[in-house]
Short mmCIF file of C-alpha atoms in Angstrom, two decimals:
data_model
loop_
_atom_site.label_atom_id
_atom_site.label_comp_id
_atom_site.label_asym_id
_atom_site.label_seq_id
_atom_site.Cartn_x
_atom_site.Cartn_y
_atom_site.Cartn_z
CA MET H 405 44.30 44.72 22.08
CA THR H 406 47.99 44.06 21.04
CA ASN H 407 49.86 41.55 22.95
CA PRO H 408 53.18 43.26 24.17
CA ALA H 409 55.17 40.02 24.14
CA SER H 410 54.38 39.38 20.51
CA SER H 411 55.00 42.89 19.58
CA THR H 412 58.59 42.75 20.92
CA ALA H 413 59.56 39.26 19.69
CA PRO H 414 62.24 39.54 17.06
CA ALA H 415 61.39 38.36 13.52
CA PRO H 416 62.70 34.95 12.66
CA THR H 417 66.03 35.33 10.73
CA LEU H 418 67.02 33.41 7.68
CA GLU H 419 69.53 31.58 9.97
CA ASP H 420 66.65 30.53 12.13
CA ALA H 421 64.72 29.05 9.31
CA ILE H 422 67.70 27.04 8.19
CA ALA H 423 68.29 25.74 11.79
CA ALA H 424 64.49 24.72 11.92
CA LEU H 425 65.23 22.22 8.93
CA ASP H 426 67.06 20.22 11.45
CA ALA H 427 63.74 19.18 12.90
CA LEU H 428 62.57 17.44 9.71
CA PRO H 429 62.48 13.69 9.64
CA ALA H 430 65.89 12.18 8.92
CA PRO H 431 66.06 10.30 5.42
CA HIS H 432 64.88 6.65 5.76
CA GLY H 433 67.94 4.21 6.28
CA LEU H 434 70.44 6.77 7.21
CA PRO H 435 73.41 5.20 9.10
CA ALA H 436 75.22 6.44 11.98
CA TRP H 437 78.73 7.92 11.78
CA THR H 438 81.30 9.47 14.06
CA PRO H 439 81.21 13.28 13.72
CA ALA H 440 84.34 14.74 11.78
CA ALA H 441 85.06 16.98 14.78
CA GLU H 442 85.58 14.07 17.07
CA VAL H 443 88.05 12.31 14.57
CA PRO H 444 91.78 13.01 15.58
CA LEU H 445 94.07 14.46 13.05
CA ASP H 446 96.53 11.96 11.17
CA ARG H 447 99.62 11.49 13.09
CA ALA H 448 101.67 10.49 9.92
CA SER H 449 100.63 13.65 7.92
CA GLY H 450 101.44 15.91 10.96
CA GLU H 451 104.78 14.57 11.25
CA ALA H 452 105.48 14.93 7.50
CA LEU H 453 104.48 18.54 7.67
CA ARG H 454 106.41 19.30 10.58
CA SER H 455 109.51 17.97 9.13
CA ARG H 456 108.99 20.72 6.35
CA GLY H 457 108.83 23.38 9.17
CA LEU H 458 104.97 23.45 8.91
CA GLU H 459 102.15 23.05 11.53
CA TYR H 460 98.88 20.95 10.97
CA ARG H 461 96.03 21.60 13.27
CA THR H 462 92.25 22.21 13.38
CA ILE H 463 90.61 25.50 13.35
CA ASP H 464 87.89 26.35 15.82
CA ALA H 465 84.87 27.59 13.67
CA ARG H 466 83.50 29.24 16.78
CA ASP H 467 86.43 31.59 16.92
CA ASP H 468 85.58 34.78 14.60
CA ALA H 469 89.15 35.90 14.02
CA ALA H 470 90.39 32.26 13.19
CA TYR H 471 87.35 31.67 10.96
CA GLU H 472 87.83 35.08 9.21
CA ARG H 473 91.47 34.05 8.41
CA PHE H 474 90.58 30.79 7.30
CA VAL H 475 87.97 32.32 4.83
CA GLN H 476 90.75 34.63 3.63
CA ALA H 477 93.01 31.57 2.92
CA ILE H 478 90.34 30.06 1.01
CA SER H 479 89.66 33.14 -1.08
CA ARG H 480 93.27 33.47 -1.90
CA GLY H 481 93.38 29.74 -2.89
CA PHE H 482 90.40 30.13 -5.27
CA LEU H 483 91.65 33.57 -6.77
CA GLU H 484 88.54 35.19 -5.41
CA ASP H 485 88.14 38.62 -3.69
CA ARG H 486 86.57 36.95 -0.81
CA ALA H 487 84.72 33.75 -0.25
CA GLU H 488 81.32 35.18 0.94
CA HIS H 489 79.53 31.92 0.53
CA LEU H 490 81.64 30.41 3.48
CA VAL H 491 80.58 33.20 5.92
CA GLY H 492 77.15 31.47 6.39
CA TRP H 493 78.71 28.05 5.99
CA ARG H 494 80.28 28.35 9.46
CA SER H 495 76.90 27.79 11.24
CA THR H 496 76.21 24.77 8.83
CA LEU H 497 79.50 23.41 9.60
CA LEU H 498 79.04 23.59 13.52
CA GLN H 499 75.54 21.66 12.91
CA LEU H 500 77.27 19.02 11.26
CA ASP H 501 79.84 18.66 13.59
CA GLY H 502 82.39 19.14 10.98
CA ARG H 503 85.90 20.25 11.06
CA LEU H 504 88.32 22.75 9.57
CA VAL H 505 91.98 21.90 9.25
CA GLY H 506 94.76 24.29 8.27
CA VAL H 507 98.39 24.22 7.64
CA PHE H 508 100.46 26.94 8.89
CA ASP H 509 103.84 28.40 8.32
CA PRO H 510 105.38 29.78 11.47
CA ALA H 511 107.98 31.77 9.53
CA ALA H 512 105.39 33.52 7.40
CA PRO H 513 104.61 37.29 8.03
CA HIS H 514 100.99 36.33 8.88
CA ALA H 515 101.73 32.83 10.66
CA GLU H 516 98.03 32.66 11.88
CA THR H 517 96.65 32.87 8.43
CA PRO H 518 96.79 29.21 7.09
CA VAL H 519 98.89 28.55 3.83
CA ALA H 520 96.49 25.48 3.07
CA THR H 521 93.03 24.47 4.04
CA ILE H 522 90.47 21.67 3.99
CA GLY H 523 87.11 21.01 5.48
CA THR H 524 85.29 17.93 6.21
CA TRP H 525 82.26 16.35 7.60
CA GLY H 526 80.04 13.44 7.56
CA THR H 527 77.04 12.48 5.48
CA GLY H 528 75.18 9.88 3.86
CA LEU H 529 75.93 8.59 0.22
CA VAL H 530 73.16 6.68 -1.57
CA LEU H 531 74.65 3.68 -3.53
CA ASP H 532 71.54 2.15 -4.40
CA PRO H 533 67.72 2.58 -3.53
CA GLY H 534 67.56 1.98 0.15
CA CYS H 535 71.35 1.46 0.68
CA ILE H 536 73.13 4.38 2.14
CA VAL H 537 76.77 4.34 3.41
CA PRO H 538 78.64 6.86 5.61
CA MET H 539 80.81 9.43 3.52
CA TRP H 540 83.33 11.60 4.37
CA ALA H 541 82.71 14.95 2.50
CA ILE H 542 85.71 16.89 1.65
CA SER H 543 85.57 20.66 0.36
CA VAL H 544 87.59 23.84 0.35
CA VAL H 545 91.02 22.15 -0.49
CA THR H 546 93.30 25.04 -1.08
CA VAL H 547 97.03 25.41 -1.14
CA SER H 548 98.50 28.98 -1.49
CA SER H 549 100.65 29.53 -4.55
CA THR H 550 103.48 30.74 -2.41
CA HIS H 551 103.80 27.24 -0.91
CA ARG H 552 103.22 24.82 -3.80
CA ARG H 553 105.29 21.81 -4.40
CA ARG H 554 106.06 21.15 -0.89
CA GLY H 555 103.95 18.10 -0.54
CA ILE H 556 101.23 20.02 1.54
CA ALA H 557 98.24 18.83 -0.47
CA ARG H 558 99.27 15.17 -0.35
CA ALA H 559 99.85 15.31 3.32
CA MET H 560 96.50 16.79 4.01
CA LEU H 561 94.46 14.70 1.57
CA GLU H 562 96.16 11.28 2.60
CA GLY H 563 95.78 12.52 6.17
CA GLU H 564 91.89 13.16 5.70
CA LEU H 565 91.52 9.62 3.92
CA ARG H 566 93.48 7.79 6.87
CA ALA H 567 91.46 9.60 9.46
CA ALA H 568 88.10 8.97 7.93
CA ALA H 569 89.07 5.17 7.18
CA GLY H 570 90.05 4.81 10.87
CA ALA H 571 86.83 6.41 11.99
CA GLY H 572 84.57 3.83 10.09
CA TYR H 573 83.62 5.80 6.90
CA ALA H 574 83.14 3.39 3.92
CA VAL H 575 83.86 6.09 1.46
CA ALA H 576 85.11 9.97 0.91
CA GLY H 577 83.69 12.21 -1.57
CA LEU H 578 84.29 15.48 -3.15
CA THR H 579 82.96 17.57 -6.02
CA VAL H 580 86.09 18.87 -7.92
CA SER H 581 87.38 22.04 -9.63
CA GLU H 582 90.35 20.31 -11.30
CA ALA H 583 90.01 16.89 -12.61
CA THR H 584 93.54 15.96 -12.72
CA ILE H 585 94.46 15.98 -9.02
CA TYR H 586 92.38 13.49 -7.21
CA GLY H 587 92.91 10.15 -8.99
CA ARG H 588 96.34 9.82 -7.49
CA TYR H 589 94.84 9.60 -4.10
CA GLY H 590 92.39 6.77 -5.10
CA PHE H 591 89.35 8.79 -6.01
CA GLY H 592 87.65 8.17 -9.37
CA PRO H 593 84.80 9.84 -11.29
CA SER H 594 81.64 7.99 -9.99
CA VAL H 595 78.60 10.08 -10.91
CA GLY H 596 78.58 12.44 -13.83
CA ALA H 597 76.23 15.38 -14.67
CA ARG H 598 74.88 17.17 -17.85
CA GLN H 599 74.19 20.81 -18.33
CA PHE H 600 71.07 21.34 -20.50
CA THR H 601 70.09 24.05 -22.75
CA ILE H 602 66.56 23.60 -24.39
CA ASP H 603 65.27 25.81 -27.25
CA ASN H 604 61.49 26.30 -26.14
CA ARG H 605 60.28 27.50 -29.40
CA ARG H 606 61.06 24.04 -31.30
CA ALA H 607 61.04 21.65 -28.27
CA GLY H 608 57.32 20.75 -28.19
CA TRP H 609 55.95 18.34 -25.73
CA VAL H 610 54.84 14.75 -25.79
CA GLY H 611 55.20 13.99 -21.95
CA PRO H 612 52.32 13.92 -19.52
CA ARG H 613 50.12 17.09 -19.00
CA PRO H 614 48.98 16.63 -15.41
CA VAL H 615 47.80 20.21 -14.72
CA GLU H 616 46.00 20.35 -17.91
CA GLU H 617 44.33 17.27 -17.27
CA GLY H 618 43.04 18.26 -13.85
CA ARG H 619 45.75 16.42 -11.54
CA GLY H 620 47.26 18.72 -9.28
CA ARG H 621 48.28 22.39 -9.63
CA ILE H 622 51.21 24.81 -9.94
CA ASP H 623 51.59 27.82 -7.70
CA PRO H 624 54.14 30.48 -7.04
CA ILE H 625 55.75 30.45 -3.64
CA GLU H 626 58.04 32.65 -1.62
CA ARG H 627 61.99 31.17 -1.70
CA GLU H 628 61.78 30.47 2.10
CA GLU H 629 58.75 28.33 1.36
CA ALA H 630 60.67 26.62 -1.30
CA MET H 631 63.61 26.29 0.99
CA ARG H 632 61.61 24.18 3.55
CA ALA H 633 59.82 22.29 0.70
CA LEU H 634 63.21 21.19 -1.00
CA ALA H 635 64.49 20.06 2.30
CA SER H 636 61.41 18.11 3.08
CA LEU H 637 61.17 16.36 -0.51
CA HIS H 638 64.86 15.50 -0.29
CA ALA H 639 64.62 13.99 3.08
CA GLU H 640 61.46 11.95 2.00
CA THR H 641 62.89 10.65 -1.41
CA VAL H 642 66.59 10.73 -1.32
CA ALA H 643 66.99 7.16 -0.11
CA GLU H 644 65.45 6.15 -3.34
CA ARG H 645 67.73 8.15 -5.56
CA PRO H 646 70.97 6.49 -6.07
CA GLY H 647 74.24 8.89 -6.45
CA GLU H 648 72.63 11.70 -4.07
CA VAL H 649 74.08 12.53 -0.62
CA THR H 650 71.71 12.94 2.37
CA GLY H 651 72.39 16.72 2.64
CA TRP H 652 72.29 19.01 5.55
CA PRO H 653 70.19 22.22 6.63
CA GLY H 654 72.57 25.05 4.88
CA LEU H 655 72.34 23.14 1.62
CA TRP H 656 68.62 24.42 1.02
CA ARG H 657 69.50 27.99 1.49
CA ASP H 658 71.62 28.04 -1.81
CA ALA H 659 69.20 25.69 -3.53
CA ALA H 660 66.38 27.99 -3.02
CA GLY H 661 68.33 31.15 -4.22
CA LEU H 662 68.56 32.52 -0.74
CA HIS H 663 72.20 33.35 -0.51
CA PRO H 664 72.80 36.96 0.08
CA GLU H 665 75.38 36.92 -3.02
CA GLU H 666 72.70 35.86 -5.29
CA GLU H 667 70.23 38.39 -4.35
CA GLU H 668 70.67 40.22 -7.82
CA LYS H 669 69.64 37.26 -9.72
CA GLY H 670 65.96 37.57 -8.89
CA PHE H 671 65.13 33.88 -7.86
CA ARG H 672 61.70 32.94 -8.05
CA ALA H 673 60.08 29.52 -7.08
CA VAL H 674 56.92 27.49 -7.97
CA GLN H 675 55.62 24.36 -6.33
CA TYR H 676 53.31 21.55 -7.79
CA THR H 677 50.72 20.18 -5.50
CA ASP H 678 48.73 17.04 -5.89
CA ASP H 679 45.03 16.36 -5.64
CA GLU H 680 45.66 15.39 -1.94
CA GLY H 681 47.19 18.85 -1.28
CA ARG H 682 50.67 17.55 -0.89
CA VAL H 683 53.65 19.49 -2.41
CA ARG H 684 55.30 17.03 -4.71
CA GLY H 685 57.59 19.08 -6.51
CA VAL H 686 59.48 22.46 -6.60
CA VAL H 687 61.30 24.33 -9.07
CA VAL H 688 63.63 27.43 -8.34
CA TYR H 689 64.62 29.56 -11.27
CA SER H 690 65.88 32.82 -12.49
CA ILE H 691 65.08 34.87 -15.79
CA LYS H 692 67.77 37.17 -17.49
CA GLU H 693 68.17 38.78 -20.95
CA ALA H 694 70.91 37.42 -23.20
CA ASP H 695 71.57 38.44 -26.68
CA GLY H 696 68.06 40.16 -26.67
CA LYS H 697 66.35 36.91 -25.67
CA ALA H 698 64.98 36.07 -22.29
CA ALA H 699 66.42 32.73 -20.85
CA LEU H 700 65.13 30.79 -17.71
CA ARG H 701 67.94 29.19 -15.69
CA ILE H 702 66.80 26.43 -13.31
CA GLN H 703 68.53 26.56 -9.97
CA SER H 704 66.89 23.49 -8.52
CA LEU H 705 64.18 21.27 -9.52
CA LEU H 706 63.09 18.36 -7.23
CA ALA H 707 60.21 16.15 -7.95
CA ALA H 708 58.68 13.24 -5.92
CA SER H 709 56.41 11.94 -8.55
CA THR H 710 56.15 11.71 -12.29
CA ASP H 711 53.50 14.01 -12.56
CA ALA H 712 55.40 16.63 -10.51
CA TYR H 713 58.24 16.24 -12.78
CA ALA H 714 56.48 16.78 -15.89
CA ALA H 715 54.49 19.54 -14.62
CA LEU H 716 57.47 21.49 -13.47
CA TRP H 717 59.58 20.90 -16.60
CA ARG H 718 56.33 21.90 -18.87
CA PHE H 719 55.89 25.03 -16.75
CA ALA H 720 59.59 25.96 -17.38
CA LEU H 721 59.26 25.15 -21.12
CA THR H 722 56.13 26.92 -21.61
CA HIS H 723 56.75 30.05 -19.79
CA ASP H 724 55.77 33.25 -21.37
CA LEU H 725 58.38 35.23 -23.31
CA ILE H 726 61.26 32.73 -22.71
CA GLY H 727 63.36 31.42 -25.59
CA THR H 728 65.67 28.97 -23.89
CA VAL H 729 65.80 26.88 -20.45
CA THR H 730 68.95 25.86 -18.99
CA ALA H 731 69.67 23.52 -16.01
CA ASN H 732 72.80 22.20 -14.70
CA LEU H 733 73.82 19.06 -12.36
CA ARG H 734 71.15 17.10 -14.16
CA SER H 735 71.32 13.34 -14.57
CA LEU H 736 73.00 11.66 -17.60
CA ASP H 737 69.89 9.76 -18.24
CA GLU H 738 67.49 12.62 -17.59
CA PRO H 739 63.64 11.65 -18.24
CA VAL H 740 62.85 15.04 -19.67
CA ARG H 741 64.39 14.14 -23.05
CA TRP H 742 61.78 11.82 -23.73
CA MET H 743 59.02 14.33 -22.85
CA LEU H 744 60.22 16.58 -25.80
CA GLU H 745 58.61 16.13 -29.28
CA ASP H 746 61.80 17.38 -30.94
CA GLN H 747 64.82 15.98 -29.01
CA ARG H 748 67.28 18.03 -31.07
CA ALA H 749 65.93 21.11 -29.29
CA LEU H 750 68.01 19.84 -26.33
CA THR H 751 71.81 20.23 -26.12
CA SER H 752 73.85 19.09 -23.45
CA THR H 753 77.48 19.15 -22.16
CA GLU H 754 78.58 16.06 -19.91
CA HIS H 755 81.19 16.34 -17.34
CA ASP H 756 82.49 14.56 -14.34
CA HIS H 757 80.83 15.82 -11.19
CA HIS H 758 81.24 13.53 -8.00
CA TRP H 759 84.55 11.84 -7.22
CA VAL H 760 84.28 9.07 -4.58
CA ARG H 761 87.32 7.02 -2.75
CA ILE H 762 86.44 3.73 -1.32
CA LEU H 763 87.90 3.48 2.16
CA ASP H 764 86.63 0.06 3.08
CA VAL H 765 85.94 -2.25 0.24
CA ALA H 766 83.96 -4.77 2.28
CA ALA H 767 81.83 -2.01 3.54
CA ALA H 768 81.14 -0.09 0.56
CA LEU H 769 80.46 -3.27 -1.89
CA GLY H 770 78.54 -4.99 0.86
CA ALA H 771 76.20 -2.07 1.24
CA ARG H 772 74.68 -1.89 -2.24
CA ARG H 773 72.50 -4.16 -4.10
CA TYR H 774 73.18 -6.24 -7.29
CA ARG H 775 71.17 -7.14 -10.55
CA ALA H 776 72.80 -10.63 -10.99
CA ALA H 777 73.59 -13.57 -8.91
CA GLY H 778 77.28 -14.98 -9.25
CA SER H 779 80.87 -14.52 -7.61
CA VAL H 780 84.17 -12.87 -8.42
CA VAL H 781 87.56 -12.33 -6.85
CA LEU H 782 88.68 -8.75 -6.98
CA GLU H 783 92.35 -8.15 -6.50
CA VAL H 784 92.31 -4.44 -5.53
CA GLU H 785 95.50 -2.24 -5.61
CA ASP H 786 95.48 0.46 -3.12
CA PRO H 787 98.90 2.69 -3.49
CA LEU H 788 98.00 4.17 0.19
CA ALA H 789 97.34 0.78 1.61
CA ILE H 790 93.97 2.03 3.19
CA THR H 791 91.76 -0.91 1.69
CA GLY H 792 93.53 -3.04 -0.99
CA GLY H 793 93.88 -6.76 -1.03
CA ARG H 794 91.86 -9.80 -2.15
CA PHE H 795 88.22 -9.65 -1.72
CA LEU H 796 85.52 -12.34 -2.88
CA LEU H 797 82.20 -10.59 -3.80
CA THR H 798 79.44 -13.02 -3.83
CA VAL H 799 75.84 -12.10 -4.87
CA ASP H 800 72.99 -14.10 -4.03
CA ASP H 801 69.61 -14.92 -6.07
CA GLU H 802 68.15 -11.90 -4.08
CA GLY H 803 70.59 -9.39 -5.23
CA THR H 804 72.43 -9.35 -1.87
CA GLY H 805 76.14 -8.99 -1.81
CA SER H 806 78.57 -10.20 0.63
CA VAL H 807 82.32 -9.46 0.73
CA GLN H 808 84.99 -11.67 2.32
CA GLN H 809 88.72 -10.46 2.43
CA LEU H 810 90.90 -13.38 1.18
CA SER H 811 94.26 -14.54 2.31
CA ALA H 812 97.06 -14.51 -0.22
CA ASP H 813 97.00 -18.27 -0.90
CA ALA H 814 92.90 -18.76 -0.94
CA ALA H 815 91.88 -19.95 -4.23
CA PRO H 816 88.02 -19.80 -4.48
CA ASP H 817 86.18 -21.11 -7.73
CA ALA H 818 85.68 -17.73 -8.95
CA ALA H 819 86.99 -15.41 -11.98
CA VAL H 820 89.87 -13.12 -10.90
CA VAL H 821 89.59 -9.45 -11.78
CA GLN H 822 92.37 -7.09 -11.14
CA VAL H 823 91.24 -3.63 -10.52
CA GLY H 824 92.89 -0.33 -9.06
CA ILE H 825 91.10 1.65 -5.98
CA SER H 826 90.58 4.63 -8.19
CA GLU H 827 88.80 2.49 -11.09
CA LEU H 828 86.80 0.63 -8.46
CA SER H 829 85.56 3.58 -6.89
CA SER H 830 84.53 4.91 -10.29
CA LEU H 831 82.60 1.54 -10.70
CA LEU H 832 80.93 1.59 -7.35
CA HIS H 833 77.71 3.15 -8.58
CA GLY H 834 77.42 1.48 -11.75
CA GLU H 835 77.64 4.39 -14.15
CA ALA H 836 81.07 3.46 -15.45
CA ARG H 837 81.07 -0.10 -16.95
CA TRP H 838 83.48 -2.85 -16.07
CA GLY H 839 83.65 -3.69 -19.78
CA THR H 840 84.50 -0.33 -20.89
CA LEU H 841 87.32 0.19 -18.31
CA ALA H 842 88.69 -3.43 -19.39
CA ALA H 843 88.78 -2.04 -22.99
CA ALA H 844 90.41 1.03 -21.77
CA GLY H 845 93.21 -1.18 -20.26
CA ARG H 846 92.07 0.19 -16.60
CA VAL H 847 90.65 -3.23 -15.49
CA MET H 848 92.25 -6.68 -16.06
CA ALA H 849 89.53 -9.44 -16.45
CA ASP H 850 88.21 -11.73 -19.25
CA ALA H 851 85.07 -10.93 -20.96
CA THR H 852 82.97 -13.39 -19.14
CA ALA H 853 83.81 -11.71 -15.83
CA THR H 854 83.30 -8.16 -17.18
CA ALA H 855 79.80 -9.07 -18.86
CA TRP H 856 78.58 -10.40 -15.46
CA LEU H 857 80.01 -7.47 -13.55
CA ASP H 858 78.21 -4.96 -15.88
CA VAL H 859 74.88 -6.55 -15.37
CA ALA H 860 75.46 -7.05 -11.63
CA PHE H 861 76.60 -3.45 -11.14
CA ALA H 862 74.06 -1.73 -13.35
CA PRO H 863 72.16 1.16 -11.60
CA ALA H 864 68.54 0.37 -10.62
CA ALA H 865 67.59 3.99 -11.33
CA PRO H 866 69.30 6.99 -13.20
CA LEU H 867 72.17 8.42 -11.25
CA GLN H 868 72.37 12.02 -9.98
CA LEU H 869 73.98 14.24 -7.71
CA SER H 870 72.08 17.33 -7.85
CA ILE H 871 74.43 19.53 -5.77
CA GLY H 872 78.13 20.62 -5.38
CA TYR H 873 79.78 20.90 -1.97
#
């Protein structure tokens, strides 16, 4: 007999499934932070914009009309018909206690539609295995072309940085569409990315073959299952993957190819399960014809073990009827290159990806670990006066760093290095090298100091930020 209650219960929606991801265990070592929605707007930026006849205020994402106007403004700023991907972003933003900020022109014909936008929320940034700091994530930065060159972007960005620093965030971060804008605010490219194209027909394989050797199995899964598996694997492993951010529930909808705008791409998903029945890896991909050849494009690939990583890449590279495999936002030091018999089958394009801005030198440098004992005085120039000054970085034999702010007349027995906040932000993860920036004239230091810094700051594992935001 049918249970009446069960027959009338509505089927779970995709939004329900995304919200359920919030119940997954938090990443190990996740720090606390003040929610962005509770951080007041910067007073100096408000006054600067008011002097230009503009208003600076937050937008209530729960207000349908206000949020629709915000989306319209972003669409205009990014030259899109409509930023459909932001419609579902609202629930994620509310989950994250994020905030939306707009600049308004009271004299404009549509005075309630912002002429500039910015969105922010708190998340964690992994500096080193087991070392996570609070990060002020910044997105959807737009200024209408009708209101350019009025100092709006400067007021908004400087205001966000001062607000975040005042709320105790160690760093701010963003993934950029234009690389020439953010250095002036103290951001620096900290983690790069590669886009791969691999010619399957010539690549060959010299890596592990776990499935063929009886270790684990590969199976197709539904994208909703992939979404949950990606979220679970990320939460389990992210603390050990420097360069990554700790993430948020809505992120996994797009990673699993479930965004309504992308239905026509026909995403598929496969998981790798180990001998104990644990899901250890997931790949989400699509296949399309190009110039008479089938190409497999990887949307997401996340693995928690070497066997899972090898099995998923081998699946993609031996897929029937496929000529090429492409993948974006991969590490600059991706292991799959060393699994190919012919490395020339892999071509790649390198680009900057994650731009970071240190907001608290002592908190940021003191949070990560180092590879060599020693000490150095860092004279940090910050044009925005958020966190500049003289700092003594001391690293003990265990790789633990401590940072002490120095008075102007202090003279510890340590080499002195002069560095700008943008350059220091680029050097934070260790992907950029102190010696390289010194050779480029971006850091002032002697060869002995830069040699020690290059060893001390070397990353413990390949750096990667596998998402954009």
